[in-house]
PDB file of C-alpha atoms in Angstrom:
ATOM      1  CA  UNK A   1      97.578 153.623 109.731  1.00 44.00           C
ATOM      2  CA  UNK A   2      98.868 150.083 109.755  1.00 44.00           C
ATOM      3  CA  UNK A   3      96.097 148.864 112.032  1.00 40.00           C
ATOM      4  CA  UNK A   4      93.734 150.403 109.633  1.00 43.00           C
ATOM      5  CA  UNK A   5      95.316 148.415 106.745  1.00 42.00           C
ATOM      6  CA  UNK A   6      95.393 145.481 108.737  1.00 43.00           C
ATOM      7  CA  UNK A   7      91.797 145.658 109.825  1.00 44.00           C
ATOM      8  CA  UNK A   8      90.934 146.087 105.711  1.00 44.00           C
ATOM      9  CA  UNK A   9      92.883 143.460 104.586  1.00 44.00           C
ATOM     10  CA  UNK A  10      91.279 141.075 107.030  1.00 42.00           C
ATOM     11  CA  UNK A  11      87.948 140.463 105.161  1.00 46.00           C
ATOM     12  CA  UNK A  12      89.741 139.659 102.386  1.00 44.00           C
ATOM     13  CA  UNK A  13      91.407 136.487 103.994  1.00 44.00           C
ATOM     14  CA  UNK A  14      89.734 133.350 103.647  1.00 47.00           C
ATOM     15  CA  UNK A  15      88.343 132.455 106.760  1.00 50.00           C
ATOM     16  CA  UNK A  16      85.439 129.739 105.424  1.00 52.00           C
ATOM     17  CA  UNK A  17      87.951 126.790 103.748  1.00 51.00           C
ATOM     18  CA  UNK A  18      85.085 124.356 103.755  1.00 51.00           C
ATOM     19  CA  UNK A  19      85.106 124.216 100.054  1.00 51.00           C
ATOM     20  CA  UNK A  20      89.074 124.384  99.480  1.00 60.00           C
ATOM     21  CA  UNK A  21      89.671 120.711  99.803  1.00 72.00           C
ATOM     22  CA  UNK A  22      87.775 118.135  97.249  1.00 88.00           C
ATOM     23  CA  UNK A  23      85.684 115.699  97.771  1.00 93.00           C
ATOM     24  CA  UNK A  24      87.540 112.576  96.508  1.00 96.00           C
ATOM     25  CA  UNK A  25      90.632 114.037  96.429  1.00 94.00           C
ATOM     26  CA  UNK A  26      89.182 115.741  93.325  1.00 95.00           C
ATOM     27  CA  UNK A  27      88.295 112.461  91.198  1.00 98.00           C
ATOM     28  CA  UNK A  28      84.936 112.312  89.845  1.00 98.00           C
ATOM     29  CA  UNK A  29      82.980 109.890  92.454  1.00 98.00           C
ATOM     30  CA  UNK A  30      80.518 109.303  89.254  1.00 98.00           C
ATOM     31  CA  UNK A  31      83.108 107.913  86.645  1.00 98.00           C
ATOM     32  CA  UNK A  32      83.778 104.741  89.210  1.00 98.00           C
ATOM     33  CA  UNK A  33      80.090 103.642  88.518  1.00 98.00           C
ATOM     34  CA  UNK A  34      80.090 104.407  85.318  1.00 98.00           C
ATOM     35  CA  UNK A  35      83.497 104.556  83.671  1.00 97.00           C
ATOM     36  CA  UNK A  36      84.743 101.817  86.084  1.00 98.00           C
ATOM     37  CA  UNK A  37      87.815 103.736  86.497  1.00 97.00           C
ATOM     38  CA  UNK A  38      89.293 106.404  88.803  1.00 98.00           C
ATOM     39  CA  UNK A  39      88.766 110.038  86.978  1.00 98.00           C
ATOM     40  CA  UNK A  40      90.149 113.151  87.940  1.00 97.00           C
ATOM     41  CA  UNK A  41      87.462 115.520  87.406  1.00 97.00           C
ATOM     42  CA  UNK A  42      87.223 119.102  86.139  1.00 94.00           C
ATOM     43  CA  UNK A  43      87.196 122.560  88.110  1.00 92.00           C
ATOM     44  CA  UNK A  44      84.695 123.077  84.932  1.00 96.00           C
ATOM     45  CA  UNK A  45      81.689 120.331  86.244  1.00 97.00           C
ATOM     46  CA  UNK A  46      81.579 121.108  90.179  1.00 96.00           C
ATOM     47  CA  UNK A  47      78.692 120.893  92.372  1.00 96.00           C
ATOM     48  CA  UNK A  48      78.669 121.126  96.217  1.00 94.00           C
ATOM     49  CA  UNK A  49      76.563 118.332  98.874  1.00 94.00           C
ATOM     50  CA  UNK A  50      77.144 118.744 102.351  1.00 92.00           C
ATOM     51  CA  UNK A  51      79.938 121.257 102.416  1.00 90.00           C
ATOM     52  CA  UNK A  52      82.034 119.253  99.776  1.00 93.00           C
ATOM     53  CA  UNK A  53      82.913 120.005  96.170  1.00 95.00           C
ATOM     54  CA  UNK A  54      83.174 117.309  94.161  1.00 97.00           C
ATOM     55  CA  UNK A  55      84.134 117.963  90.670  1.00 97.00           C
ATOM     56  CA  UNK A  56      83.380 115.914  87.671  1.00 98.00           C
ATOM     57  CA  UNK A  57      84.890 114.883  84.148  1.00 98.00           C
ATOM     58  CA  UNK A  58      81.908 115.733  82.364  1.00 98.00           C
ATOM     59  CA  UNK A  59      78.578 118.103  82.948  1.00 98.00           C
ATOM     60  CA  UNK A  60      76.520 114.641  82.327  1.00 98.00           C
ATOM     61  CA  UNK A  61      78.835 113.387  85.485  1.00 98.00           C
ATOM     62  CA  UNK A  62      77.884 116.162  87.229  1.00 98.00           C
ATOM     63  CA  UNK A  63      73.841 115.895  86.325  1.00 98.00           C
ATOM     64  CA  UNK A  64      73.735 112.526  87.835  1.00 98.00           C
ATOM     65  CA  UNK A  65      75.433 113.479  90.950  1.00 98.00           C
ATOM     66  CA  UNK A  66      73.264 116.160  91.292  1.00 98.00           C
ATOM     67  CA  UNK A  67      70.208 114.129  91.018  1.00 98.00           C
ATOM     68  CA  UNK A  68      71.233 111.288  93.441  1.00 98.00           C
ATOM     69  CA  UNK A  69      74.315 112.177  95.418  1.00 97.00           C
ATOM     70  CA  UNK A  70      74.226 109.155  98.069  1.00 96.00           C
ATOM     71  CA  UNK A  71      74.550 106.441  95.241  1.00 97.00           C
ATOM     72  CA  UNK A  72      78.106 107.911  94.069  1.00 98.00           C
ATOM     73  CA  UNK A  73      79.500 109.134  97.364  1.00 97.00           C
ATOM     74  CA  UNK A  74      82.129 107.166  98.972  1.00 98.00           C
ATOM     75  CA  UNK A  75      82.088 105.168 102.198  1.00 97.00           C
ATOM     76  CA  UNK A  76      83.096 106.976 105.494  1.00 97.00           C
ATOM     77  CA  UNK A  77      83.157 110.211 103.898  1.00 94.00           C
ATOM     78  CA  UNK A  78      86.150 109.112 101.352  1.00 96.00           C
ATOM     79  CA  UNK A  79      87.998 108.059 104.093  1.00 97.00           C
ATOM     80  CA  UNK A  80      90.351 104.632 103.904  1.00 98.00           C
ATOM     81  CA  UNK A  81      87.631 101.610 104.882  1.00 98.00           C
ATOM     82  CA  UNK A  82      90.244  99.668 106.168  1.00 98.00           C
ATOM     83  CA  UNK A  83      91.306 102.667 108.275  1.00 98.00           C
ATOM     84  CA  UNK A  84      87.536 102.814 109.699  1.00 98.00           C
ATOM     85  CA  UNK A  85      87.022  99.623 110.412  1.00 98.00           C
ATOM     86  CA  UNK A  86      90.194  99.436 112.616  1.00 98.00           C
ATOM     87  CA  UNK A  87      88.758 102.790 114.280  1.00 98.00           C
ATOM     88  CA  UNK A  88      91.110 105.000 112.574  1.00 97.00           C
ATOM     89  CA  UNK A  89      90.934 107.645 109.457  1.00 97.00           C
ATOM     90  CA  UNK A  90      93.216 107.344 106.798  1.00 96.00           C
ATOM     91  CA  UNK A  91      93.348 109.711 103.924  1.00 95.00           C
ATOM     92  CA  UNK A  92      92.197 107.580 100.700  1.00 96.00           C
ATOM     93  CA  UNK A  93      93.764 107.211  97.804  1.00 97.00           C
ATOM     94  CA  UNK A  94      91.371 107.969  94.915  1.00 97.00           C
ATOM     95  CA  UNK A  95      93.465 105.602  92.771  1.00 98.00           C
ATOM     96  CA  UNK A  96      92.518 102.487  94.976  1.00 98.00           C
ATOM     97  CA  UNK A  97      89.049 102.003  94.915  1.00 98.00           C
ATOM     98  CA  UNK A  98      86.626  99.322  95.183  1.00 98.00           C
ATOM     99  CA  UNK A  99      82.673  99.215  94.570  1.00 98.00           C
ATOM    100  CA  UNK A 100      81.071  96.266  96.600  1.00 98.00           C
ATOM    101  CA  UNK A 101      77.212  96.459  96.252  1.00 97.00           C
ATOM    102  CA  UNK A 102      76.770  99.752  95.195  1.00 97.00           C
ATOM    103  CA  UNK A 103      78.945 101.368  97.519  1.00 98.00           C
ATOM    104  CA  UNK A 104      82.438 103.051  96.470  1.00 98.00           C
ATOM    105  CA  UNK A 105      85.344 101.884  99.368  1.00 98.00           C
ATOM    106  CA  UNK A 106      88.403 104.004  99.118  1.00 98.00           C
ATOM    107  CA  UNK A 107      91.855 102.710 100.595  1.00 98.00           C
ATOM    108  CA  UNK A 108      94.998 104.169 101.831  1.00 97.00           C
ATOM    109  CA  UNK A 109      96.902 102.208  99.256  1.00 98.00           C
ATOM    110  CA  UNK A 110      97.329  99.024  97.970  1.00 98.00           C
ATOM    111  CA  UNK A 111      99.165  97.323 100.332  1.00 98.00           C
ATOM    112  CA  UNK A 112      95.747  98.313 102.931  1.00 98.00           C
ATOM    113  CA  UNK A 113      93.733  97.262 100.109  1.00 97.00           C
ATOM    114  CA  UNK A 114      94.829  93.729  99.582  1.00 98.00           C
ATOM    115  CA  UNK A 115      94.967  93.475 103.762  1.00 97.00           C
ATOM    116  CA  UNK A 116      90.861  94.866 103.272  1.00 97.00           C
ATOM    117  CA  UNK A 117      90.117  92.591 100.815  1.00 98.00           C
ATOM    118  CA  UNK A 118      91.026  89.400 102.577  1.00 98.00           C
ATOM    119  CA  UNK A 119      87.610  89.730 104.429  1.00 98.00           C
ATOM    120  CA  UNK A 120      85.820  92.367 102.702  1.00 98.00           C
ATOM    121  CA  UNK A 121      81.979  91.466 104.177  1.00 98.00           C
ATOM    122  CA  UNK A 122      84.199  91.436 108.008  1.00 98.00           C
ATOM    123  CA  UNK A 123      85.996  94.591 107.542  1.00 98.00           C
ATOM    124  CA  UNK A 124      82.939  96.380 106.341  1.00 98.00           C
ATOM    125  CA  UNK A 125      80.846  94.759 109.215  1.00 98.00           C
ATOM    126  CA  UNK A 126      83.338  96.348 111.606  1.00 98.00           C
ATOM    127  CA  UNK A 127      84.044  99.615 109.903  1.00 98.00           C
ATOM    128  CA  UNK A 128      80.332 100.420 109.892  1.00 97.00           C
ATOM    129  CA  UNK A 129      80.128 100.133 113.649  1.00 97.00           C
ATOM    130  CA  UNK A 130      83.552 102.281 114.324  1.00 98.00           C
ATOM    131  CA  UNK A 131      81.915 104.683 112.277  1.00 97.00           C
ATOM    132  CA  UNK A 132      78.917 105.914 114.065  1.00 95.00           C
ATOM    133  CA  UNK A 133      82.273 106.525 117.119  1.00 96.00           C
ATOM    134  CA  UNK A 134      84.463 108.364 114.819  1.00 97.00           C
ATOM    135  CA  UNK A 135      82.759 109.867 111.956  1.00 94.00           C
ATOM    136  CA  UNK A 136      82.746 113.414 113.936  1.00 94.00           C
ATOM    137  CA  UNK A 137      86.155 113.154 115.505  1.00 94.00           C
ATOM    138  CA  UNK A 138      89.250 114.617 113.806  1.00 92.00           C
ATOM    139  CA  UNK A 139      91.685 112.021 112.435  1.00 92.00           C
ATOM    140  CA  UNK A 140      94.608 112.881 114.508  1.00 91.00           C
ATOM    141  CA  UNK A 141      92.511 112.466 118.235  1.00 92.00           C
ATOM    142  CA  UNK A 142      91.964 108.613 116.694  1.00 93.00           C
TER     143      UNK A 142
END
């Protein structure tokens, strides 16, 4: 009877956690472009790109993500540019952002972020060749 139980229960578990973890950390990627601030966004405004959830502050946040996803997504797949371009991936903090020509660059923290912005253009220029190598490894085989 227990195996019977067991063997019910199992479809029940979440076996798909794709969408359990945020894009962003959970900050709406939108309200850096046009708030110029880090947001955290709303389990109310979500929409899903690639596998990710993203969730927004605001359903108009959400519309313009929707429309053009690539101009508000972050660098390396949110992952800490100064981390990438040393071949490594760092979980970012959503707090410590930067935009630099359109693009949204995450960092580890601020101490990272004042290291990546001592050559921004040369850590950039590195990180996007690292990432083609690492973008489909896990961070822990880096």
């Amino acid at each position: 009877m227990a195996l019977i139980a067991a063997a019910i229960a199992t479809p029940a578990l979440a076996t798909d956690y794709t969408h359990s973890t945020p894009g962003a950390g959970g900050y709406d990627v939108v309200a850096y472009f046009m708030d110029g601030k880090a947001m955290r966004g709303s389990g109310y405004h979500v929409a899903d790109y690639n596998g990710v959830t993203y969730a927004f502050t605001s359903e108009e946040h959400k519309k313009l993500f929707v429309a053009n996803p690539t101009k508000y997504l972050p660098a390396y797949g949110g992952y800490c540019a100064y981390g990438v371009s040393v071949a490594k991936k760092f979980v970012a903090d959503p707090e410590v952002w930067k935009i630099v020509d359109g693009t949204l660059y995450l960092n580890l923290d601020k101490g990272i972020q004042v290291k990546w912005e001592k050559d921004i253009p040369g850590n950039i220029k590195k990180a996007e060749k690292n990432w083609s190598a690492i973008k489909d490894k896990a961070p822990g085989d880096l």
